[in-house]
Amino acid sequence: MTTPNASPFAHLLDGPCYAVIFSSQRSAGHDDDGYAEAADRMVELAAAQPGFLGVESARGADGFGITVSYWASEEAIAAWRRHAEHAAAREQGRSRWYTAFELRVARVERAYGSGRP
Amino acid sequence: MTTPNASPFAHLLDGPCYAVIFSSQRSAGHDDDGYAEAADRMVELAAAQPGFLGVESARGADGFGITVSYWASEEAIAAWRRHAEHAAAREQGRSRWYTAFELRVARVERAYGSGRP
């Protein structure tokens, strides 16, 4: 992360919102192999895309992680998917960094949290 | 988890599906305070509910975690929310285990993963 002390929570505004839920298992041994730098770069790049609303991410010591990014529209997700640098990073993910992953795109129907109704 | 060696991935079938995305920050110090046992129990209990499809969970060393559970319908989510033991655990979460949390309910529009199209 470029802002390591910022809140890990995504703060969404009212309005339509889509979640991209990406779960992944890091390769055994967790050799970094450029992973951490690329992951930081992807967060930085995603945050600069039109329609990006926020991101949350967690990974345990077992190497299993979940990243959820939030977007204003399906079009914003599609545009980010087409981004050349993102596509190249996905390819590295498939071939080197992850042994398996799942990706789900979902439309947020409602949201609440601590400190809010 | 009652099955610690099972795959951490949820394997969803075709058909309608809803995701409950729960992100949380564990209290400082991460005193267990009954948390691990209760978390295991909630997964076991959720898995026994009608309409439960699967769950994925990750928490980093910083105490920030994401759990995504998948359900066949909004009704299944509502019934799980009303479950008395779940409601009691949520109250413990608010008062003792988490400093903050966010919950989003989302309808899964599409899904894919490694090894599948």
mmCIF file of C-alpha atoms in Angstrom:
data_model
loop_
_atom_site.group_PDB
_atom_site.id
_atom_site.type_symbol
_atom_site.label_atom_id
_atom_site.label_comp_id
_atom_site.label_asym_id
_atom_site.label_seq_id
_atom_site.Cartn_x
_atom_site.Cartn_y
_atom_site.Cartn_z
ATOM 1 C CA MET A 1 0.000 0.000 0.000
ATOM 2 C CA THR A 2 1.169 3.494 -0.656
ATOM 3 C CA THR A 3 -0.646 4.695 2.467
ATOM 4 C CA PRO A 4 0.118 2.011 5.044
ATOM 5 C CA ASN A 5 -1.352 3.929 7.972
ATOM 6 C CA ALA A 6 -4.661 4.706 6.311
ATOM 7 C CA SER A 7 -7.811 2.877 7.391
ATOM 8 C CA PRO A 8 -8.064 -0.582 5.869
ATOM 9 C CA PHE A 9 -11.792 -0.054 5.329
ATOM 10 C CA ALA A 10 -13.337 1.104 2.090
ATOM 11 C CA HIS A 11 -15.716 3.994 2.688
ATOM 12 C CA LEU A 12 -18.447 3.854 0.092
ATOM 13 C CA LEU A 13 -20.854 6.591 -0.813
ATOM 14 C CA ASP A 14 -24.536 6.096 -1.476
ATOM 15 C CA GLY A 15 -25.420 5.039 -4.961
ATOM 16 C CA PRO A 16 -24.909 1.988 -7.158
ATOM 17 C CA CYS A 17 -21.870 -0.038 -6.317
ATOM 18 C CA TYR A 18 -20.248 -3.232 -7.516
ATOM 19 C CA ALA A 19 -17.824 -5.460 -5.637
ATOM 20 C CA VAL A 20 -15.060 -7.491 -7.262
ATOM 21 C CA ILE A 21 -14.233 -10.279 -4.807
ATOM 22 C CA PHE A 22 -10.853 -11.810 -5.573
ATOM 23 C CA SER A 23 -9.669 -14.723 -3.429
ATOM 24 C CA SER A 24 -6.325 -16.332 -4.017
ATOM 25 C CA GLN A 25 -3.825 -18.798 -2.660
ATOM 26 C CA ARG A 26 -0.213 -17.647 -2.865
ATOM 27 C CA SER A 27 2.306 -20.126 -4.181
ATOM 28 C CA ALA A 28 4.007 -22.347 -1.599
ATOM 29 C CA GLY A 29 7.031 -20.853 0.095
ATOM 30 C CA HIS A 30 5.562 -17.421 -0.627
ATOM 31 C CA ASP A 31 8.692 -16.365 -2.496
ATOM 32 C CA ASP A 32 8.014 -12.731 -3.101
ATOM 33 C CA ASP A 33 9.191 -12.841 -6.695
ATOM 34 C CA GLY A 34 8.073 -9.279 -7.347
ATOM 35 C CA TYR A 35 4.658 -9.894 -5.853
ATOM 36 C CA ALA A 36 4.519 -7.242 -3.115
ATOM 37 C CA GLU A 37 5.689 -4.486 -5.433
ATOM 38 C CA ALA A 38 3.209 -5.504 -8.120
ATOM 39 C CA ALA A 39 0.349 -5.736 -5.615
ATOM 40 C CA ASP A 40 1.076 -2.225 -4.318
ATOM 41 C CA ARG A 41 1.289 -0.949 -7.876
ATOM 42 C CA MET A 42 -2.073 -2.499 -8.780
ATOM 43 C CA VAL A 43 -3.777 -0.838 -5.806
ATOM 44 C CA GLU A 44 -2.218 2.512 -6.759
ATOM 45 C CA LEU A 45 -3.249 2.077 -10.388
ATOM 46 C CA ALA A 46 -6.782 0.871 -9.584
ATOM 47 C CA ALA A 47 -7.321 3.847 -7.279
ATOM 48 C CA ALA A 48 -6.581 6.170 -10.194
ATOM 49 C CA GLN A 49 -9.217 4.596 -12.470
ATOM 50 C CA PRO A 50 -12.584 6.257 -13.131
ATOM 51 C CA GLY A 51 -15.292 4.700 -11.000
ATOM 52 C CA PHE A 52 -12.971 3.221 -8.366
ATOM 53 C CA LEU A 53 -14.602 3.536 -4.928
ATOM 54 C CA GLY A 54 -12.304 1.686 -2.558
ATOM 55 C CA VAL A 55 -10.519 -1.539 -1.738
ATOM 56 C CA GLU A 56 -10.080 -3.848 1.234
ATOM 57 C CA SER A 57 -7.540 -6.631 1.458
ATOM 58 C CA ALA A 58 -6.424 -9.314 3.919
ATOM 59 C CA ARG A 59 -4.059 -12.271 3.662
ATOM 60 C CA GLY A 60 -3.314 -14.786 6.376
ATOM 61 C CA ALA A 61 -0.101 -16.565 7.271
ATOM 62 C CA ASP A 62 -1.335 -19.577 5.280
ATOM 63 C CA GLY A 63 -1.117 -17.513 2.093
ATOM 64 C CA PHE A 64 -4.851 -17.397 1.469
ATOM 65 C CA GLY A 65 -6.073 -13.875 0.783
ATOM 66 C CA ILE A 66 -9.174 -11.920 -0.148
ATOM 67 C CA THR A 67 -9.208 -8.545 -1.878
ATOM 68 C CA VAL A 68 -12.502 -6.767 -2.475
ATOM 69 C CA SER A 69 -12.498 -3.714 -4.717
ATOM 70 C CA TYR A 70 -15.559 -1.517 -5.137
ATOM 71 C CA TRP A 71 -16.614 0.211 -8.338
ATOM 72 C CA ALA A 72 -19.337 2.609 -9.421
ATOM 73 C CA SER A 73 -20.400 0.591 -12.461
ATOM 74 C CA GLU A 74 -19.878 -2.545 -14.511
ATOM 75 C CA GLU A 75 -18.303 -0.315 -17.175
ATOM 76 C CA ALA A 76 -15.655 0.836 -14.706
ATOM 77 C CA ILE A 77 -14.836 -2.792 -13.895
ATOM 78 C CA ALA A 78 -14.602 -3.673 -17.583
ATOM 79 C CA ALA A 79 -12.305 -0.731 -18.287
ATOM 80 C CA TRP A 80 -10.004 -1.697 -15.414
ATOM 81 C CA ARG A 81 -9.967 -5.248 -16.696
ATOM 82 C CA ARG A 82 -8.784 -3.977 -20.096
ATOM 83 C CA HIS A 83 -5.994 -1.857 -18.601
ATOM 84 C CA ALA A 84 -2.765 -3.165 -20.139
ATOM 85 C CA GLU A 85 -0.643 -3.072 -16.986
ATOM 86 C CA HIS A 86 -3.400 -4.789 -15.019
ATOM 87 C CA ALA A 87 -3.710 -7.492 -17.689
ATOM 88 C CA ALA A 88 0.044 -8.104 -17.537
ATOM 89 C CA ALA A 89 -0.070 -8.389 -13.740
ATOM 90 C CA ARG A 90 -2.949 -10.872 -13.949
ATOM 91 C CA GLU A 91 -0.873 -13.006 -16.253
ATOM 92 C CA GLN A 92 1.992 -12.999 -13.730
ATOM 93 C CA GLY A 93 -0.513 -13.900 -11.049
ATOM 94 C CA ARG A 94 -1.756 -16.903 -12.979
ATOM 95 C CA SER A 95 1.693 -18.158 -13.888
ATOM 96 C CA ARG A 96 3.783 -17.349 -10.818
ATOM 97 C CA TRP A 97 2.132 -15.881 -7.750
ATOM 98 C CA TYR A 98 -1.049 -17.869 -7.222
ATOM 99 C CA THR A 99 -1.714 -21.587 -7.162
ATOM 100 C CA ALA A 100 -5.449 -20.919 -7.432
ATOM 101 C CA PHE A 101 -7.894 -18.033 -7.390
ATOM 102 C CA GLU A 102 -11.590 -17.229 -7.641
ATOM 103 C CA LEU A 103 -13.163 -14.027 -8.833
ATOM 104 C CA ARG A 104 -16.760 -12.960 -8.283
ATOM 105 C CA VAL A 105 -18.414 -9.770 -9.475
ATOM 106 C CA ALA A 106 -21.401 -8.749 -7.383
ATOM 107 C CA ARG A 107 -23.805 -5.837 -7.145
ATOM 108 C CA VAL A 108 -23.962 -4.354 -3.667
ATOM 109 C CA GLU A 109 -27.558 -4.317 -2.471
ATOM 110 C CA ARG A 110 -27.047 -2.763 0.939
ATOM 111 C CA ALA A 111 -24.291 -1.920 3.374
ATOM 112 C CA TYR A 112 -23.843 -1.001 6.978
ATOM 113 C CA GLY A 113 -21.153 -0.962 9.588
ATOM 114 C CA SER A 114 -20.075 -0.056 13.072
ATOM 115 C CA GLY A 115 -20.870 3.549 13.825
ATOM 116 C CA ARG A 116 -23.565 3.584 11.161
ATOM 117 C CA PRO A 117 -27.128 2.201 11.135
ATOM 118 C CA MET B 1 -12.534 -24.230 11.097
ATOM 119 C CA THR B 2 -13.701 -27.729 11.774
ATOM 120 C CA THR B 3 -11.962 -28.878 8.582
ATOM 121 C CA PRO B 4 -8.603 -27.080 8.717
ATOM 122 C CA ASN B 5 -7.136 -28.974 5.790
ATOM 123 C CA ALA B 6 -10.033 -28.401 3.437
ATOM 124 C CA SER B 7 -9.686 -25.966 0.538
ATOM 125 C CA PRO B 8 -10.086 -22.358 1.664
ATOM 126 C CA PHE B 9 -12.088 -21.634 -1.493
ATOM 127 C CA ALA B 10 -15.868 -21.637 -1.680
ATOM 128 C CA HIS B 11 -17.091 -23.743 -4.577
ATOM 129 C CA LEU B 12 -20.339 -22.299 -5.818
ATOM 130 C CA LEU B 13 -22.851 -23.975 -8.066
ATOM 131 C CA ASP B 14 -24.647 -22.290 -10.912
ATOM 132 C CA GLY B 15 -27.739 -20.377 -9.970
ATOM 133 C CA PRO B 16 -28.564 -17.258 -7.997
ATOM 134 C CA CYS B 17 -26.099 -16.411 -5.300
ATOM 135 C CA TYR B 18 -25.603 -13.684 -2.747
ATOM 136 C CA ALA B 19 -22.376 -12.687 -1.011
ATOM 137 C CA VAL B 20 -22.176 -11.294 2.520
ATOM 138 C CA ILE B 21 -18.875 -9.410 2.715
ATOM 139 C CA PHE B 22 -17.847 -8.837 6.313
ATOM 140 C CA SER B 23 -14.662 -6.888 6.968
ATOM 141 C CA SER B 24 -13.453 -6.256 10.479
ATOM 142 C CA GLN B 25 -10.607 -4.945 12.579
ATOM 143 C CA ARG B 26 -9.790 -7.079 15.606
ATOM 144 C CA SER B 27 -9.280 -5.242 18.878
ATOM 145 C CA ALA B 28 -5.720 -4.157 19.669
ATOM 146 C CA GLY B 29 -3.583 -6.792 21.301
ATOM 147 C CA HIS B 30 -5.751 -9.439 19.668
ATOM 148 C CA ASP B 31 -6.576 -10.992 23.024
ATOM 149 C CA ASP B 32 -8.443 -14.084 22.001
ATOM 150 C CA ASP B 33 -11.123 -13.627 24.628
ATOM 151 C CA GLY B 34 -13.174 -16.509 23.248
ATOM 152 C CA TYR B 35 -12.938 -15.202 19.710
ATOM 153 C CA ALA B 36 -11.383 -18.163 17.895
ATOM 154 C CA GLU B 37 -13.798 -20.644 19.398
ATOM 155 C CA ALA B 38 -16.772 -18.445 18.588
ATOM 156 C CA ALA B 39 -15.551 -17.870 15.020
ATOM 157 C CA ASP B 40 -15.197 -21.606 14.440
ATOM 158 C CA ARG B 41 -18.630 -22.182 15.920
ATOM 159 C CA MET B 42 -20.203 -19.544 13.663
ATOM 160 C CA VAL B 43 -18.716 -21.182 10.543
ATOM 161 C CA GLU B 44 -19.978 -24.580 11.692
ATOM 162 C CA LEU B 45 -23.417 -23.167 12.441
ATOM 163 C CA ALA B 46 -23.653 -21.144 9.223
ATOM 164 C CA ALA B 47 -22.716 -24.197 7.170
ATOM 165 C CA ALA B 48 -25.698 -26.032 8.641
ATOM 166 C CA GLN B 49 -28.221 -23.348 7.609
ATOM 167 C CA PRO B 50 -30.534 -23.764 4.626
ATOM 168 C CA GLY B 51 -29.190 -21.903 1.612
ATOM 169 C CA PHE B 52 -25.583 -21.729 2.792
ATOM 170 C CA LEU B 53 -23.255 -22.204 -0.184
ATOM 171 C CA GLY B 54 -19.766 -21.603 1.149
ATOM 172 C CA VAL B 55 -17.407 -19.268 2.967
ATOM 173 C CA GLU B 56 -13.945 -17.815 2.508
ATOM 174 C CA SER B 57 -11.970 -16.011 5.184
ATOM 175 C CA ALA B 58 -8.602 -14.303 5.599
ATOM 176 C CA ARG B 59 -7.077 -12.193 8.365
ATOM 177 C CA GLY B 60 -3.660 -10.576 8.312
ATOM 178 C CA ALA B 61 -1.149 -10.043 11.088
ATOM 179 C CA ASP B 62 -2.461 -6.470 11.463
ATOM 180 C CA GLY B 63 -5.796 -7.875 12.649
ATOM 181 C CA PHE B 64 -7.767 -6.746 9.599
ATOM 182 C CA GLY B 65 -9.857 -9.539 8.150
ATOM 183 C CA ILE B 66 -12.419 -10.275 5.462
ATOM 184 C CA THR B 67 -14.963 -13.090 5.526
ATOM 185 C CA VAL B 68 -17.240 -13.651 2.550
ATOM 186 C CA SER B 69 -20.119 -16.076 2.944
ATOM 187 C CA TYR B 70 -22.287 -17.137 0.018
ATOM 188 C CA TRP B 71 -26.003 -17.825 0.153
ATOM 189 C CA ALA B 72 -28.691 -19.028 -2.235
ATOM 190 C CA SER B 73 -31.157 -16.246 -1.457
ATOM 191 C CA GLU B 74 -31.828 -13.088 0.490
ATOM 192 C CA GLU B 75 -34.252 -15.125 2.591
ATOM 193 C CA ALA B 76 -31.442 -17.464 3.639
ATOM 194 C CA ILE B 77 -29.337 -14.475 4.703
ATOM 195 C CA ALA B 78 -32.239 -13.014 6.672
ATOM 196 C CA ALA B 79 -32.884 -16.321 8.439
ATOM 197 C CA TRP B 80 -29.213 -16.646 9.390
ATOM 198 C CA ARG B 81 -29.278 -13.087 10.676
ATOM 199 C CA ARG B 82 -32.206 -13.981 12.949
ATOM 200 C CA HIS B 83 -30.491 -17.087 14.363
ATOM 201 C CA ALA B 84 -30.273 -16.532 18.111
ATOM 202 C CA GLU B 85 -26.743 -17.859 18.608
ATOM 203 C CA HIS B 86 -25.514 -15.796 15.648
ATOM 204 C CA ALA B 87 -27.164 -12.679 17.038
ATOM 205 C CA ALA B 88 -25.457 -13.251 20.400
ATOM 206 C CA ALA B 89 -22.072 -13.679 18.697
ATOM 207 C CA ARG B 90 -22.595 -10.455 16.730
ATOM 208 C CA GLU B 91 -23.204 -8.621 19.983
ATOM 209 C CA GLN B 92 -19.932 -9.990 21.400
ATOM 210 C CA GLY B 93 -18.221 -8.907 18.190
ATOM 211 C CA ARG B 94 -19.477 -5.365 18.518
ATOM 212 C CA SER B 95 -18.645 -5.033 22.181
ATOM 213 C CA ARG B 96 -15.396 -7.003 22.525
ATOM 214 C CA TRP B 97 -13.751 -8.483 19.462
ATOM 215 C CA TYR B 98 -13.875 -5.769 16.805
ATOM 216 C CA THR B 99 -12.959 -2.112 16.907
ATOM 217 C CA ALA B 100 -14.772 -1.577 13.612
ATOM 218 C CA PHE B 101 -16.511 -3.551 10.896
ATOM 219 C CA GLU B 102 -18.333 -3.142 7.602
ATOM 220 C CA LEU B 103 -20.915 -5.450 6.124
ATOM 221 C CA ARG B 104 -22.087 -5.482 2.522
ATOM 222 C CA VAL B 105 -24.680 -7.743 0.975
ATOM 223 C CA ALA B 106 -24.246 -8.193 -2.759
ATOM 224 C CA ARG B 107 -25.815 -10.240 -5.534
ATOM 225 C CA VAL B 108 -23.234 -12.243 -7.454
ATOM 226 C CA GLU B 109 -23.523 -11.444 -11.149
ATOM 227 C CA ARG B 110 -20.798 -13.705 -12.476
ATOM 228 C CA ALA B 111 -17.891 -15.789 -11.275
ATOM 229 C CA TYR B 112 -14.829 -17.483 -12.638
ATOM 230 C CA GLY B 113 -11.554 -18.840 -11.389
ATOM 231 C CA SER B 114 -8.350 -20.656 -12.143
ATOM 232 C CA GLY B 115 -9.051 -23.932 -13.842
ATOM 233 C CA ARG B 116 -12.421 -22.671 -15.078
ATOM 234 C CA PRO B 117 -13.359 -20.305 -17.922
#
